[in-house]
PDB file of C-alpha atoms and ligand atoms in Angstrom:
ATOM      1  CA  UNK A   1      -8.744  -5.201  15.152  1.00  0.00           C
ATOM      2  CA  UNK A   2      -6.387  -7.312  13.465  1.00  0.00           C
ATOM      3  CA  UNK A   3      -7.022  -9.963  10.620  1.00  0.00           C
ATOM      4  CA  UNK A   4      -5.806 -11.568   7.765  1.00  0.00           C
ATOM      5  CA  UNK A   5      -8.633 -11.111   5.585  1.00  0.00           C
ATOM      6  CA  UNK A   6      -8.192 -10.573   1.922  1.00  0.00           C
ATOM      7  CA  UNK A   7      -8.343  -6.606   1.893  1.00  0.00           C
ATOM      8  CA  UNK A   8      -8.677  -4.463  -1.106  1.00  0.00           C
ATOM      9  CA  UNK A   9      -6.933  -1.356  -1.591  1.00  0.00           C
ATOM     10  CA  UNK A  10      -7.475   0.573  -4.415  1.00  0.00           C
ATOM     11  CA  UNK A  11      -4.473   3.417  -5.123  1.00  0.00           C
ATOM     12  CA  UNK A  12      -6.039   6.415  -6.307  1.00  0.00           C
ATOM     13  CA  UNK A  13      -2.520   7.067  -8.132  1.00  0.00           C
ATOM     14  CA  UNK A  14      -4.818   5.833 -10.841  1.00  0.00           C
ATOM     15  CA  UNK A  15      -7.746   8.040 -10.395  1.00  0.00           C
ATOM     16  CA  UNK A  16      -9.028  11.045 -11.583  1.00  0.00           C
ATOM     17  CA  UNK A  17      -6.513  14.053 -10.094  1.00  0.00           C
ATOM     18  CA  UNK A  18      -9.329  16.501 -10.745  1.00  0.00           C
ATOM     19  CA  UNK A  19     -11.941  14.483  -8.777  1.00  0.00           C
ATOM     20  CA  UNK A  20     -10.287  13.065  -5.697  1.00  0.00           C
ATOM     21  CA  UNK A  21     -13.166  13.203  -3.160  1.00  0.00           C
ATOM     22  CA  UNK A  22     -15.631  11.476  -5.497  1.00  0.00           C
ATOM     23  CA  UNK A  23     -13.487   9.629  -6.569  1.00  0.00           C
ATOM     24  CA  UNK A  24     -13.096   8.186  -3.143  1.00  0.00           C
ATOM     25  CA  UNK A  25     -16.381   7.769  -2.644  1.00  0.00           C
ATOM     26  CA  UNK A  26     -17.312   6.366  -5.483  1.00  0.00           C
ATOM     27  CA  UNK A  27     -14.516   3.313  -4.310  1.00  0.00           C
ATOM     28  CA  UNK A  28     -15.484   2.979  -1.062  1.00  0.00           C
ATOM     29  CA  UNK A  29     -19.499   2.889  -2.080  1.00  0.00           C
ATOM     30  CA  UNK A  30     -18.534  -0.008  -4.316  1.00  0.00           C
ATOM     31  CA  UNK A  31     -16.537  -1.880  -1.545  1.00  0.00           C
ATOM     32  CA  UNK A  32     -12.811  -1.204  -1.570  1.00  0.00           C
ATOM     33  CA  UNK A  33     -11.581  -2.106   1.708  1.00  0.00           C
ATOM     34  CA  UNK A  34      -9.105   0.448   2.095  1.00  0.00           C
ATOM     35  CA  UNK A  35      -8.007   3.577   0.292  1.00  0.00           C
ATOM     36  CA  UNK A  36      -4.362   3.738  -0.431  1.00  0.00           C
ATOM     37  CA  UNK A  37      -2.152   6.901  -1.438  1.00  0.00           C
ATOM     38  CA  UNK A  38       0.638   6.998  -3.364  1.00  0.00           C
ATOM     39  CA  UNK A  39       3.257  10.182  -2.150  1.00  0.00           C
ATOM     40  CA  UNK A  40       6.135  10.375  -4.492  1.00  0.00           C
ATOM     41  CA  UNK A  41       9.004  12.859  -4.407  1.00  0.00           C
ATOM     42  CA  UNK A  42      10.721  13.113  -7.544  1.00  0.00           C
ATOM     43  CA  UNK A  43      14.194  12.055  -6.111  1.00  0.00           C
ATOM     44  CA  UNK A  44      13.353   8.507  -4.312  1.00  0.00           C
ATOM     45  CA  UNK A  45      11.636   7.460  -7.033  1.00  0.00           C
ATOM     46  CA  UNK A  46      11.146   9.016 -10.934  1.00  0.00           C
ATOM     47  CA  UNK A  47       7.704  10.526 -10.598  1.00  0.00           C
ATOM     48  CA  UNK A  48       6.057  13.435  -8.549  1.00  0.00           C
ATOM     49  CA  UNK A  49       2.476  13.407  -6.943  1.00  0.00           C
ATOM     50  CA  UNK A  50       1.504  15.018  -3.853  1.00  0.00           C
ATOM     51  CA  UNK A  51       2.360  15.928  -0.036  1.00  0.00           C
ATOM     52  CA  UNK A  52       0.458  16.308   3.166  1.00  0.00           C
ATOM     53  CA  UNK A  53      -1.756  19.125   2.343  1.00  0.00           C
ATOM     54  CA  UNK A  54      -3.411  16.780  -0.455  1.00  0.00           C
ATOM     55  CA  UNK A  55      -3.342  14.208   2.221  1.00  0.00           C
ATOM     56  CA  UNK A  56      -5.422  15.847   4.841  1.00  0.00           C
ATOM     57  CA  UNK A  57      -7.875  17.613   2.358  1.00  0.00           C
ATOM     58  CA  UNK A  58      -9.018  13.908   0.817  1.00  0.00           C
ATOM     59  CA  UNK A  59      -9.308  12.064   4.325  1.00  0.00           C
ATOM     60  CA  UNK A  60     -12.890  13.977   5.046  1.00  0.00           C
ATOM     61  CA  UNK A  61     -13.583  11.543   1.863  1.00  0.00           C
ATOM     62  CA  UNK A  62     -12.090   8.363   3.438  1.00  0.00           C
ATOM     63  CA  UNK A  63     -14.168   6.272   6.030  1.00  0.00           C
ATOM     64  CA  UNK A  64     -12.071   3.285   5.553  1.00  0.00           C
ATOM     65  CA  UNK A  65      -8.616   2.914   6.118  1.00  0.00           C
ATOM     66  CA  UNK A  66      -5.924   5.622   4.394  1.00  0.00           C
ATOM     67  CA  UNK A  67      -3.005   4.011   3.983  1.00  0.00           C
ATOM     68  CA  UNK A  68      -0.707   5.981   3.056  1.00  0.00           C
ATOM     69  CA  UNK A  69       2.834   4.556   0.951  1.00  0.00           C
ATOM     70  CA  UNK A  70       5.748   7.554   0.951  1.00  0.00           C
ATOM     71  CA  UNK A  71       8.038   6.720  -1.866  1.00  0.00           C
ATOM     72  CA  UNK A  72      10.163   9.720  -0.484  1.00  0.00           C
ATOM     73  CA  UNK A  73      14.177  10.256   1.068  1.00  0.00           C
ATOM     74  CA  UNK A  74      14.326  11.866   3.896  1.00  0.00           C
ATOM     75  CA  UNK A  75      10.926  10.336   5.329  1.00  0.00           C
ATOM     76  CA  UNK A  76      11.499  11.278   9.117  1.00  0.00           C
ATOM     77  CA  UNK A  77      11.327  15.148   8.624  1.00  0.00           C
ATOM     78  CA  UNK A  78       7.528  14.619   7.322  1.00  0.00           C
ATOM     79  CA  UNK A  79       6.830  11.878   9.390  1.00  0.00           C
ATOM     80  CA  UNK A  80       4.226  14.584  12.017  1.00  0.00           C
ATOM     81  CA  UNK A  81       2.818  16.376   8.482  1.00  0.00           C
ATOM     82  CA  UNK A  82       1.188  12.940   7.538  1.00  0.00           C
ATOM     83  CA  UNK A  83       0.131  11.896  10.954  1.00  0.00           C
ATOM     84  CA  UNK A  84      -1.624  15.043  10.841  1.00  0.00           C
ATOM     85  CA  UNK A  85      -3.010  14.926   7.755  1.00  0.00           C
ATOM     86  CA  UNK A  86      -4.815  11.736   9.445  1.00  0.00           C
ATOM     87  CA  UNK A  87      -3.044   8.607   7.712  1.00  0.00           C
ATOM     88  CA  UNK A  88      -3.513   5.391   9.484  1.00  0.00           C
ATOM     89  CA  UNK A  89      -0.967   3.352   7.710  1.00  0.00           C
ATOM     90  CA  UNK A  90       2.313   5.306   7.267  1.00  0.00           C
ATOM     91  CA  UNK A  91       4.185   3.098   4.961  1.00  0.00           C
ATOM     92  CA  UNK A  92       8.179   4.253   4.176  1.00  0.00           C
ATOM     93  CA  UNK A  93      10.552   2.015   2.579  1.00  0.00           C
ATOM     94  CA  UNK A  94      13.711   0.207   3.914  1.00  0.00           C
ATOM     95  CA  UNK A  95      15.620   1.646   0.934  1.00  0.00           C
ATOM     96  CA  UNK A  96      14.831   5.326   1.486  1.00  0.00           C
ATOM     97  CA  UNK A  97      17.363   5.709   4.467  1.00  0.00           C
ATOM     98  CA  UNK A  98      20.483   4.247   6.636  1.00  0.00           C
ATOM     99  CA  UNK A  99      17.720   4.798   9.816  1.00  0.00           C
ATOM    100  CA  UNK A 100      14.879   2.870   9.407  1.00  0.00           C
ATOM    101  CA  UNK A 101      14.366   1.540  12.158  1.00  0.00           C
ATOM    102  CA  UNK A 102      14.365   4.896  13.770  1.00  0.00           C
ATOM    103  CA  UNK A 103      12.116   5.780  11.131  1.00  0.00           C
ATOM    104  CA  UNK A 104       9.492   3.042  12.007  1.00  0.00           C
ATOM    105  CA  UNK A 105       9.572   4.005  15.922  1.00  0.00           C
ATOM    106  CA  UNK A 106       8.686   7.697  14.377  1.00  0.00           C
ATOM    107  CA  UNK A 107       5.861   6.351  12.542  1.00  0.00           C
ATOM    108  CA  UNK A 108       4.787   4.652  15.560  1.00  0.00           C
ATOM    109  CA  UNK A 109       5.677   7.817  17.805  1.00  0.00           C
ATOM    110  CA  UNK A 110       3.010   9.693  16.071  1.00  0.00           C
ATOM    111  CA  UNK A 111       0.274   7.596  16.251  1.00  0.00           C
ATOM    112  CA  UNK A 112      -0.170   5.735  12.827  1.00  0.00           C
ATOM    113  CA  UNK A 113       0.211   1.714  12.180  1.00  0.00           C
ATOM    114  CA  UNK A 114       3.969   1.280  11.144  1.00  0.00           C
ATOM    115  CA  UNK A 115       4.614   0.368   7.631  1.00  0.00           C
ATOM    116  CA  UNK A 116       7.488  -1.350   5.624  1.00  0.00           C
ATOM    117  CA  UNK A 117       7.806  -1.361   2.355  1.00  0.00           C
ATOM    118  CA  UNK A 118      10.826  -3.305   0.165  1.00  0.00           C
ATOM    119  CA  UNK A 119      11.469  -3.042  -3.236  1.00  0.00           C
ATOM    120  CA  UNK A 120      11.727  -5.691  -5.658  1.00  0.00           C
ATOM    121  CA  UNK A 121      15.267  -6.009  -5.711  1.00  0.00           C
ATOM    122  CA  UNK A 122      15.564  -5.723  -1.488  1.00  0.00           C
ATOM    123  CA  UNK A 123      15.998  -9.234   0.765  1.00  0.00           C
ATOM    124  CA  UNK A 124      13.785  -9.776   3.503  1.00  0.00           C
ATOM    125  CA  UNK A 125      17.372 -10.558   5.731  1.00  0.00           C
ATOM    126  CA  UNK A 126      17.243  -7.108   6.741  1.00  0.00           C
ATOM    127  CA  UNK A 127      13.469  -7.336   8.352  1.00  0.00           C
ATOM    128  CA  UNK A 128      13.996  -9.714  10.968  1.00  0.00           C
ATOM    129  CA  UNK A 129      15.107  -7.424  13.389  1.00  0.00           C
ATOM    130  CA  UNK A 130      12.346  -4.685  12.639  1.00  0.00           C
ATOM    131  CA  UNK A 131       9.312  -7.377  13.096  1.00  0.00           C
ATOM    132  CA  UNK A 132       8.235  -6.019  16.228  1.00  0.00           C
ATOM    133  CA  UNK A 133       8.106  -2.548  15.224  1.00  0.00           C
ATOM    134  CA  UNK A 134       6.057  -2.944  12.205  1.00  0.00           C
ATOM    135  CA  UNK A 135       2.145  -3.885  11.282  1.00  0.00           C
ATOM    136  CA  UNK A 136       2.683  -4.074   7.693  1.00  0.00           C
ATOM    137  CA  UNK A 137       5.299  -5.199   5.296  1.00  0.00           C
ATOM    138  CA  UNK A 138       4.812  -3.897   1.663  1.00  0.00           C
ATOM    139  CA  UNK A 139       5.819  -5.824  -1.252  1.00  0.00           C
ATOM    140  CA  UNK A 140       6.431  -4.332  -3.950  1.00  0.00           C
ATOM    141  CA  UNK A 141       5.564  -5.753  -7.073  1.00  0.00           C
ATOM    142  CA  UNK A 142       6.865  -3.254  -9.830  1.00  0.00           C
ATOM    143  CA  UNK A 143       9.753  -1.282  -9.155  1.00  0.00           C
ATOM    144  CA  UNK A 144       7.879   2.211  -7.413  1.00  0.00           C
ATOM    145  CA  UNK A 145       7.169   4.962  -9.380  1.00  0.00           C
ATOM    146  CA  UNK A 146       4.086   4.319 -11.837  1.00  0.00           C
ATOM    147  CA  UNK A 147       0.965   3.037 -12.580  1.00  0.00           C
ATOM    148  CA  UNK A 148       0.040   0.052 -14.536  1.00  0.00           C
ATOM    149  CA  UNK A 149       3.744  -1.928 -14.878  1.00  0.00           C
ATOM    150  CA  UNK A 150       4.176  -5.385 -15.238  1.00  0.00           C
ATOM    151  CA  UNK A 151       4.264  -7.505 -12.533  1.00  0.00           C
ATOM    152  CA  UNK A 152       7.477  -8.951 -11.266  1.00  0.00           C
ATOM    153  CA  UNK A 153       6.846 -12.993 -10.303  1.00  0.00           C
ATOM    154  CA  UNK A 154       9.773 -13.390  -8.327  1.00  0.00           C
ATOM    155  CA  UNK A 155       8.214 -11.587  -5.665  1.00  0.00           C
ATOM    156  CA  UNK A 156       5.680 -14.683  -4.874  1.00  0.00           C
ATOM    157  CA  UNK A 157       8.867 -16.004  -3.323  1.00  0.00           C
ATOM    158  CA  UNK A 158       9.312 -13.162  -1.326  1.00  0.00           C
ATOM    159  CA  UNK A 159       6.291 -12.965   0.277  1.00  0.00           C
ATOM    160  CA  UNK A 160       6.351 -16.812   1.336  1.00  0.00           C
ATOM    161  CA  UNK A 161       9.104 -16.543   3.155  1.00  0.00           C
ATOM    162  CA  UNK A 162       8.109 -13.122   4.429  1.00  0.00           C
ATOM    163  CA  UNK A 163       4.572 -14.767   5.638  1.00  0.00           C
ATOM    164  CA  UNK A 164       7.220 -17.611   7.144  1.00  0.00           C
ATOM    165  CA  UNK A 165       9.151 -15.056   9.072  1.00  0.00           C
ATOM    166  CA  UNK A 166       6.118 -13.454  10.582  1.00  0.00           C
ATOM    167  CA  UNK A 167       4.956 -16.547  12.061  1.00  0.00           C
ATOM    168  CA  UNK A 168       2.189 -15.657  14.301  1.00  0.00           C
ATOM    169  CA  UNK A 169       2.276 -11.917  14.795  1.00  0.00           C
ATOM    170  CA  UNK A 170      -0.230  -9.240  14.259  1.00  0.00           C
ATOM    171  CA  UNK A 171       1.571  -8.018  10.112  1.00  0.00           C
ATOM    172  CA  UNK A 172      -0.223  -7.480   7.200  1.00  0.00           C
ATOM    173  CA  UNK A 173       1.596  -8.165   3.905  1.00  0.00           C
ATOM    174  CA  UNK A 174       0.746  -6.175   1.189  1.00  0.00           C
ATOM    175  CA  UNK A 175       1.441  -6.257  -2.371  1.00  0.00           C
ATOM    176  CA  UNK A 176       1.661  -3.450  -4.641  1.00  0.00           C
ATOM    177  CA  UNK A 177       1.771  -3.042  -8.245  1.00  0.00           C
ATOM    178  CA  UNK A 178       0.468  -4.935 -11.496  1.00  0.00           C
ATOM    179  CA  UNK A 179      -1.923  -6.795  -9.950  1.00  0.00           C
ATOM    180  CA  UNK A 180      -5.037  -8.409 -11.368  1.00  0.00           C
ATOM    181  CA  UNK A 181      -7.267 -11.349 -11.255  1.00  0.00           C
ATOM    182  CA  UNK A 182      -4.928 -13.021 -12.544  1.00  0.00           C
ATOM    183  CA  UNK A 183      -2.403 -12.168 -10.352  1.00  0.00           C
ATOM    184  CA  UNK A 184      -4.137 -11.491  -6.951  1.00  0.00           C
ATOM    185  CA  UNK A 185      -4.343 -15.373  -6.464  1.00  0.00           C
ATOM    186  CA  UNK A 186      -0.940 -15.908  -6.858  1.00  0.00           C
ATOM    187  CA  UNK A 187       0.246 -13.842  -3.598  1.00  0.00           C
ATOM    188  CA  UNK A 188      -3.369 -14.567  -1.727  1.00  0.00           C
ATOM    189  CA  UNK A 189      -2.016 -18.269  -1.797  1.00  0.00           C
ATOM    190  CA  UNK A 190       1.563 -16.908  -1.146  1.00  0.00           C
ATOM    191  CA  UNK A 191       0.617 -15.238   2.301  1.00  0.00           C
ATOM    192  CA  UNK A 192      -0.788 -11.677   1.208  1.00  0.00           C
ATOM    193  CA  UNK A 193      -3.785  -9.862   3.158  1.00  0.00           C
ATOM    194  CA  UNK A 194      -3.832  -6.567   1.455  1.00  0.00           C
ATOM    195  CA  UNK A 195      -3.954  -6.186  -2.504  1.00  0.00           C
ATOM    196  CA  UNK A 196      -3.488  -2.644  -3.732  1.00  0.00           C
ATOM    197  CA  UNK A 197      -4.525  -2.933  -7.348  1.00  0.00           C
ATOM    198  CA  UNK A 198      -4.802   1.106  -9.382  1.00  0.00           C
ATOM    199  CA  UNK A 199      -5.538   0.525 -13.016  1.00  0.00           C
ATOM    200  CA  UNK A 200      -7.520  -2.698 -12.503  1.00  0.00           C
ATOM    201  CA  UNK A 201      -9.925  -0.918 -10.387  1.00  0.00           C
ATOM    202  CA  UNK A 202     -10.219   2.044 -12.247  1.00  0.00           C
ATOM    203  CA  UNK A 203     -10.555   0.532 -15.479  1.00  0.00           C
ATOM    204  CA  UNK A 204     -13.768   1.270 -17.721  1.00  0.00           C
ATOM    205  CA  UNK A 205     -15.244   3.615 -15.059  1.00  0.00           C
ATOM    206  CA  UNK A 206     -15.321   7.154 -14.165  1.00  0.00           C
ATOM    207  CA  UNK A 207     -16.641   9.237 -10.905  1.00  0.00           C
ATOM    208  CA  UNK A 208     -20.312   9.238 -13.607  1.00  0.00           C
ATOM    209  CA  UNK A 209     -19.915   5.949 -14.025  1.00  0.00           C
ATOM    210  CA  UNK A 210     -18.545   4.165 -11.107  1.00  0.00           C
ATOM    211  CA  UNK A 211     -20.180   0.845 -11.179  1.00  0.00           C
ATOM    212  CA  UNK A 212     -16.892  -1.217 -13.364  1.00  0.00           C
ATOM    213  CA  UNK A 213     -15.232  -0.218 -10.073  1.00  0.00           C
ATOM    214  CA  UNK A 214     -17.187  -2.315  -8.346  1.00  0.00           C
ATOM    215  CA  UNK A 215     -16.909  -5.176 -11.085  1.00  0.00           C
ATOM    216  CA  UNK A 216     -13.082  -4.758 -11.329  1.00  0.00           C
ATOM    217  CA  UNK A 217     -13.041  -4.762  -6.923  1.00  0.00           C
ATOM    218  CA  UNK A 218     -14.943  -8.120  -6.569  1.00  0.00           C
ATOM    219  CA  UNK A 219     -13.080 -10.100  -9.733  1.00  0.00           C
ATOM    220  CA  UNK A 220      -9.502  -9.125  -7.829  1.00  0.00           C
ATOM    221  CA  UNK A 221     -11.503 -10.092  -4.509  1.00  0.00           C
ATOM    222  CA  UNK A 222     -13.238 -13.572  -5.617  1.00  0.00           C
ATOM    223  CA  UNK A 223     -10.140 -14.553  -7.703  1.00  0.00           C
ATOM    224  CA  UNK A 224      -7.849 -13.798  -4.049  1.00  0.00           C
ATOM    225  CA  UNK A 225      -9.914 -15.710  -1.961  1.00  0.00           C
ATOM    226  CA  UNK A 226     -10.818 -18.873  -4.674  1.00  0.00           C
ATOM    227  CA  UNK A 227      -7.128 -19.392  -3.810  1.00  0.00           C
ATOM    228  CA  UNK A 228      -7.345 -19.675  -0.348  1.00  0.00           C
TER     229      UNK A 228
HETATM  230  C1  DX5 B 301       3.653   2.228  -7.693  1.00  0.00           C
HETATM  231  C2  DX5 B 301       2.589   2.510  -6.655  1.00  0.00           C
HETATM  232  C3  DX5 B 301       1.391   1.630  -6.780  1.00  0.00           C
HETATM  233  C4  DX5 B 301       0.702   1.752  -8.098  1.00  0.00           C
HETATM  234  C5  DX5 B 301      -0.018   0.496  -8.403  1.00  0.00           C
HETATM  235  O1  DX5 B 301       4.771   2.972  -7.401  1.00  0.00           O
HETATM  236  O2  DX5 B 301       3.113   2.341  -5.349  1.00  0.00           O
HETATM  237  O3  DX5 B 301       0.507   1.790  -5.693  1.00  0.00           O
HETATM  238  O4  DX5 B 301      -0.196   2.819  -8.156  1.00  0.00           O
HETATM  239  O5  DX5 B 301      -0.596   0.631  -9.671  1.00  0.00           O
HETATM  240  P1  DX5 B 301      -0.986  -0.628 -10.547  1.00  0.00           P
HETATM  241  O6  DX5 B 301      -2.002  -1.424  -9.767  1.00  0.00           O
HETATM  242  O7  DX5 B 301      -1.563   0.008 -11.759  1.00  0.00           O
HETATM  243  O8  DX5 B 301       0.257  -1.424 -10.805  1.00  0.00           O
HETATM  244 ZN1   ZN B 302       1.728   2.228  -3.568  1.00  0.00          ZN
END
């Protein structure tokens, strides 16, 4: 069921690597909306993580949403791998490939919601003609890669005139990377639904100590919807 909803979506990029399933659950029992996973290949972008076996092993943990963001060139050859592994969202970005809108019918092929994601320096000229074909547009925030980077405010921009473009149909926007309270309001007002947020959920807790999760979820969450 679609809606528009401020949505928070924790990336576990930021979590403990040793303790993914707790970890999980500690974020969902303190009321992250949706879980989001960060898959990085070392070539598309300057960092490494983890593929589909990882994938499907932490989704027995995940009774939200697991939306899954590949920061990886070639996408289509592991498009099936993560579709089994059980993602819901299957996020690649514009800039990984000459075929994405092949890549997006893929997505959609095998079952998953159809994301795109642009980087900071991408136009959103290039989207109009993929609107039907997608249920989520990620913006990107930082350029992709790490955790805990600044983020870039000429993106608030962006997402207006994304949320402009959309008009009336059923796409989430979602913003990734540096955000905050301070921050979250900024592109809640701009048009966002979905915040990911990784070191300002995880801050000051642990899987023994979970509750400053739930702190850091509902400042990003009340600060996103005071500016509604
Ligand atoms: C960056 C990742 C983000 C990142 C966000 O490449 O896509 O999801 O983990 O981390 P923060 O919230 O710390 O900027
Ligand atoms: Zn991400």
């Amino acid at each position: 069921m679609f809606d528009r909803s401020i949505k928070i979506a924790p990336s576990i990029l930021s979590a403990d690597f040793a303790n993914f399933g707790k970890e999980i659950e500690a974020i969902e029992t303190e009321g992250c909306d949706w879980v989001h996973v960060d898959v990085m290949d070392g070539h598309f972008v300057p960092n490494l993580t983890f593929g589909p076996p990882l994938c499907k092993a932490i989704r027995k943990h995940i009774n939200t949403v697991m939306d899954v963001h590949l920061m990886i060139s070639p996408v289509d050859p592991y498009i099936e791998a993560f579709a089994d592994a059980g993602a819901d969202v299957l996020t690649a970005h514009l800039e990984a490939g000459p075929h994405i809108h092949r890549t997006l019918q893929a997505i959609r092929g095998a079952g998953c919601k159809a994301g795109l994601a642009l980087n900071p320096a991408t136009g959103i000229e290039d989207v109009e003609y993929l609107l039907d074909m997608v249920d989520l547009i990620c913006v990107m925030t930082v350029n992709p890669g790490f955790g805990g980077q600044k983020f870039i405010h000429s993106q608030i921009d962006k997402v207006k005139k994304l949320r402009a473009m959309i008009g009336d149909r059923p796409i989430h926007i979602e913003i990734d990377g540096g955000i905050t309270p301070e921050t979250a309001p900024l592109m809640a007002a701009a048009g966002a639904d979905v915040l990911v947020a990784g070191s300002a959920v995880f801050k000051g807790g642990s899987v023994d100590n979970p509750a400053p999760y739930g702190d850091n979820i509902r400042s990003i969450r009340a600060a996103a919807e005071a500016a509604l």
